[in-house]
CSV table of C-alpha atoms in Angstrom, one decimal:
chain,number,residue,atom,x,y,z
A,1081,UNK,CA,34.3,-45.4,-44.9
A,1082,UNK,CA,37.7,-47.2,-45.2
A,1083,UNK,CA,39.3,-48.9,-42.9
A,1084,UNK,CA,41.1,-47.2,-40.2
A,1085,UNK,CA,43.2,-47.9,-37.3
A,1086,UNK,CA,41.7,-47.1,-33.7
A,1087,UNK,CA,44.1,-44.3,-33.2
A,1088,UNK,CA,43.2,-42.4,-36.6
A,1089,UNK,CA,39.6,-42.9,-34.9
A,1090,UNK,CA,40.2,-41.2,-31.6
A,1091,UNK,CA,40.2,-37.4,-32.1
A,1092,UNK,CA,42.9,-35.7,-30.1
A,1093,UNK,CA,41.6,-34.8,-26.8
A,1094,UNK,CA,41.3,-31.3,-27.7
A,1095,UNK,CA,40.2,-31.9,-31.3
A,1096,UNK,CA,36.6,-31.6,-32.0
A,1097,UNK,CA,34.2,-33.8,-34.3
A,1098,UNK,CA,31.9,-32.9,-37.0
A,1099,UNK,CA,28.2,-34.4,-36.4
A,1100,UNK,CA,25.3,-33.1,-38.2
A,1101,UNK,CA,26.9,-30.2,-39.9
A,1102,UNK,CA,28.2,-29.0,-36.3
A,1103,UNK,CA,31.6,-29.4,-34.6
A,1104,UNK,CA,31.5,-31.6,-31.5
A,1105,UNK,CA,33.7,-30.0,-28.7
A,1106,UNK,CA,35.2,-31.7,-25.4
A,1107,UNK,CA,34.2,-28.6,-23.8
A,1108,UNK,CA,30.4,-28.7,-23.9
A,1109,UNK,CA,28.4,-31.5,-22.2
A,1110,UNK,CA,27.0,-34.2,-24.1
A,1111,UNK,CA,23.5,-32.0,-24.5
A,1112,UNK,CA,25.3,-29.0,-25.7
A,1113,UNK,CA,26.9,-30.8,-28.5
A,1114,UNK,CA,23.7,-33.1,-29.2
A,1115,UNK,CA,21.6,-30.0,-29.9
A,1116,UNK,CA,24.3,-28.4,-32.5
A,1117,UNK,CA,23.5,-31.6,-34.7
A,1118,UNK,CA,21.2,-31.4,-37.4
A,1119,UNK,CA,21.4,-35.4,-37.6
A,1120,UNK,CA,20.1,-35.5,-34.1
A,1121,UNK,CA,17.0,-33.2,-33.4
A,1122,UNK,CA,14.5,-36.0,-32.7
A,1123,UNK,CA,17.0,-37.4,-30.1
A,1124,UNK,CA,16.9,-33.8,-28.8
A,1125,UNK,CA,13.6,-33.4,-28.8
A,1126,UNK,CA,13.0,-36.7,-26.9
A,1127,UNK,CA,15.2,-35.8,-24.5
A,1128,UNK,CA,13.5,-33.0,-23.7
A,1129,UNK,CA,10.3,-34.8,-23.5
A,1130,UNK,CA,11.8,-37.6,-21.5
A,1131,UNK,CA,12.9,-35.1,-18.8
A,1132,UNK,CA,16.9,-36.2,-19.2
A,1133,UNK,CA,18.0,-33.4,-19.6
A,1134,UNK,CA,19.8,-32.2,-16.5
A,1135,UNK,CA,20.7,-36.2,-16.0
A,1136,UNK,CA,22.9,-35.9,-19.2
A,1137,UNK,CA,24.0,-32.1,-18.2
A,1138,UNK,CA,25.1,-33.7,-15.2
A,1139,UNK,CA,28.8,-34.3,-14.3
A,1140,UNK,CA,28.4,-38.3,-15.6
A,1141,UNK,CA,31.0,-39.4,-17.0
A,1142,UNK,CA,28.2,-41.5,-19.5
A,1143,UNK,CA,28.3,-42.8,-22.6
A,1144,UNK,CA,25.9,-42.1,-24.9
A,1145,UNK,CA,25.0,-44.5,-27.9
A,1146,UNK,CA,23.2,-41.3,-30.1
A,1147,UNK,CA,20.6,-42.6,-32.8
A,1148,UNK,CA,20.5,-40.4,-35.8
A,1149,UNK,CA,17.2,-38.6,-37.4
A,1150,UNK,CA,17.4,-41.6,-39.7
A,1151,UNK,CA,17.7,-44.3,-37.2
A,1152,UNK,CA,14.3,-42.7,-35.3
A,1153,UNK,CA,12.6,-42.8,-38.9
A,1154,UNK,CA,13.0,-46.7,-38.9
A,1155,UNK,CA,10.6,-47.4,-36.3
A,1156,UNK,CA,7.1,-47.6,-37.0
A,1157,UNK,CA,5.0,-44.5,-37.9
A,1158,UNK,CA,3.7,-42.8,-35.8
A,1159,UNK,CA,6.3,-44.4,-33.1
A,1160,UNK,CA,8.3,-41.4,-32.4
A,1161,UNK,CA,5.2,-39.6,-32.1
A,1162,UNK,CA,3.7,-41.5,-29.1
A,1163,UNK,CA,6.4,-41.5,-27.3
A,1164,UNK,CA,6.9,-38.1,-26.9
A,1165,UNK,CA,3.5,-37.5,-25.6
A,1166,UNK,CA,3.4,-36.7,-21.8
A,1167,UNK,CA,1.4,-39.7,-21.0
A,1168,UNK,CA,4.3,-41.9,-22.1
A,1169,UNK,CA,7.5,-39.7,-20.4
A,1170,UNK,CA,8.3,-42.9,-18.6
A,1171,UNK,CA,8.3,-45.5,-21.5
A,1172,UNK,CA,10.5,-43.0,-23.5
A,1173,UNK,CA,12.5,-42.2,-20.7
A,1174,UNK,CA,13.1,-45.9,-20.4
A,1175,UNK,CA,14.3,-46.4,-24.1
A,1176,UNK,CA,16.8,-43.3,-23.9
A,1177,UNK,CA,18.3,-44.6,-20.9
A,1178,UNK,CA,18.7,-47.9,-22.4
A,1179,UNK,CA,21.4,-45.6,-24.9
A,1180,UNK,CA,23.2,-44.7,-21.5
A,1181,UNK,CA,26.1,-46.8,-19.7
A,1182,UNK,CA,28.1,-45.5,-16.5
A,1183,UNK,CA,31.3,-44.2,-17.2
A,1184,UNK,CA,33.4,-43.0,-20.5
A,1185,UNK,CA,33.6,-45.7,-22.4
A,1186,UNK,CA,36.0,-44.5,-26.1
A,1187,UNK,CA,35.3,-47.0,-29.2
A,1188,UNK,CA,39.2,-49.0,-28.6
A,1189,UNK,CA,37.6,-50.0,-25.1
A,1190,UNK,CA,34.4,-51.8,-26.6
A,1191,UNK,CA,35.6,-54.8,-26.9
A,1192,UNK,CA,33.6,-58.0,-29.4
A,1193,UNK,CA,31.5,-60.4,-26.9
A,1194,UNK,CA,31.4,-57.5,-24.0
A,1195,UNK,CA,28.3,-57.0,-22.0
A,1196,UNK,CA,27.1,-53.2,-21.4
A,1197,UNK,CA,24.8,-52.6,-18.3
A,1198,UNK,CA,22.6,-49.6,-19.4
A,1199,UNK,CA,21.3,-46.9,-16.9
A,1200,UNK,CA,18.6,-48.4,-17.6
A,1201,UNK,CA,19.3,-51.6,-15.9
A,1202,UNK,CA,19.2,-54.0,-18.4
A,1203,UNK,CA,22.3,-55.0,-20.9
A,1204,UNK,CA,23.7,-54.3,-24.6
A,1205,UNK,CA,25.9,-56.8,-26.2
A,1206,UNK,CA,29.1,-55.7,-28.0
A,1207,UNK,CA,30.2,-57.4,-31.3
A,1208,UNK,CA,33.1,-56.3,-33.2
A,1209,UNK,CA,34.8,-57.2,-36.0
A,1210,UNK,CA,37.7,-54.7,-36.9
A,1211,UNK,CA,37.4,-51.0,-36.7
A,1212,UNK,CA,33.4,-52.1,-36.6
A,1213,UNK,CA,31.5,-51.8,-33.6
A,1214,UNK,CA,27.6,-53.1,-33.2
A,1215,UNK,CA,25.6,-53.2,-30.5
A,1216,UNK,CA,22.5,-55.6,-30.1
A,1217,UNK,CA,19.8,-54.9,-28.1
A,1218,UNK,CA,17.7,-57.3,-25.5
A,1219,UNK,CA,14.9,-57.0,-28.1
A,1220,UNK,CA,17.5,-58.7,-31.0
A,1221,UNK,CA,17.6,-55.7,-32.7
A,1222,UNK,CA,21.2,-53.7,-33.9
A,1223,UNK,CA,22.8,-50.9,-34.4
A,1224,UNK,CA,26.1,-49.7,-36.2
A,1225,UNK,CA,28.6,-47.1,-34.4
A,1226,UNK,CA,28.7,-44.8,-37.3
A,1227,UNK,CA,30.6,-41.9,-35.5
A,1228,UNK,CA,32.7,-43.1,-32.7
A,1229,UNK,CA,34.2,-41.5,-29.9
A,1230,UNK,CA,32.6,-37.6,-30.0
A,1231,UNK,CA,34.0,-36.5,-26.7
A,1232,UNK,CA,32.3,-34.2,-24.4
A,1233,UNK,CA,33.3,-32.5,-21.2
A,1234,UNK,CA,30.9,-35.3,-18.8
A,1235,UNK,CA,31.5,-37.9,-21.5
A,1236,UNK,CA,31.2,-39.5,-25.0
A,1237,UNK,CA,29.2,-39.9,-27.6
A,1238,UNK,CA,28.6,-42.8,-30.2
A,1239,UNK,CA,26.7,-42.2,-33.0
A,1240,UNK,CA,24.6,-45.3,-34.1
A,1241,UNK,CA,22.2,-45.9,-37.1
A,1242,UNK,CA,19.2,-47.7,-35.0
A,1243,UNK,CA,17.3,-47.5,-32.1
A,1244,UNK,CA,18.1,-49.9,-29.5
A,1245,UNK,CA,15.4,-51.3,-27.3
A,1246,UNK,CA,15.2,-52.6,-23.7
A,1247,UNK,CA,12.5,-55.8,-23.3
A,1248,UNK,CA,10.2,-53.3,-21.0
């Protein structure tokens, strides 16, 4: 990706954003445009099986740091699979709120050293360097913003390449 400047990164606000092979519009909620992304149907689907759905439906604003397919495949096998079963809806429904902050936070206000209190209750840290934007978790892990600011009508979405995970 080469280097741009924030504002060639923020999307007019009635401009749209392609993720996954689908266009990301400020008119749909965060779900909505979630579910038109082929790069993001285990998210989806973990959603679903976390019963978030009407949370992130709802009128927010949140932002959403969105692990791809890929990022899900990096856990351990068999991970993704566990977590989705109905005996483990609150563990799962811990992790995706731990990808959930309060409020619409665009890539220009994540600023490097910044501390992020999840949904979820616990924190993310911020580090930046340029027009690059990771996040590290409470566990030590990290993830890259690979697709910032995807705007939806209750909020925006981050695209990331890793699953970030809480110390619960």
């Amino acid at each position: 990706m080469k280097n741009m400047q924030m504002s060639e990164m923020a999307p007019d606000a009635g401009a749209g954003v392609m993720v996954g092979g689908a266009m990301m519009t400020p008119d749909k909620d965060i779900v909505d445009n979630a579910v038109g992304s082929s790069d993001h149907t285990t998210l989806v689907a973990a959603v679903k099986a976390g019963g978030l759905v009407e949370t992130l439906k709802g009128t927010g604003p949140f932002t959403v740091f969105a692990p791809t397919n890929a990022a899900f495949n990096k856990l351990p096998a068999g991970t993704v699979n566990t977590l989705v079963m109905p005996e483990n809806k609150q563990k799962l429904a811990t992790i995706l709120t731990y990808h959930v902050v309060p409020g619409r936070l665009m890539a220009a206000d994540l600023k490097d050293g910044q501390t992020l209190t999840t949904v979820e209750g616990e924190t993310l840290m911020v580090h930046r360097k340029g027009n690059t934007v990771m996040l590290h978790d409470a566990k030590g892990g990290s993830a890259n913003v690979t697709i910032p600011n995807v705007v939806s009508s209750n909020g925006v979405t981050h695209v990331i390449d890793g699953v970030l995970m809480p110390t619960k």
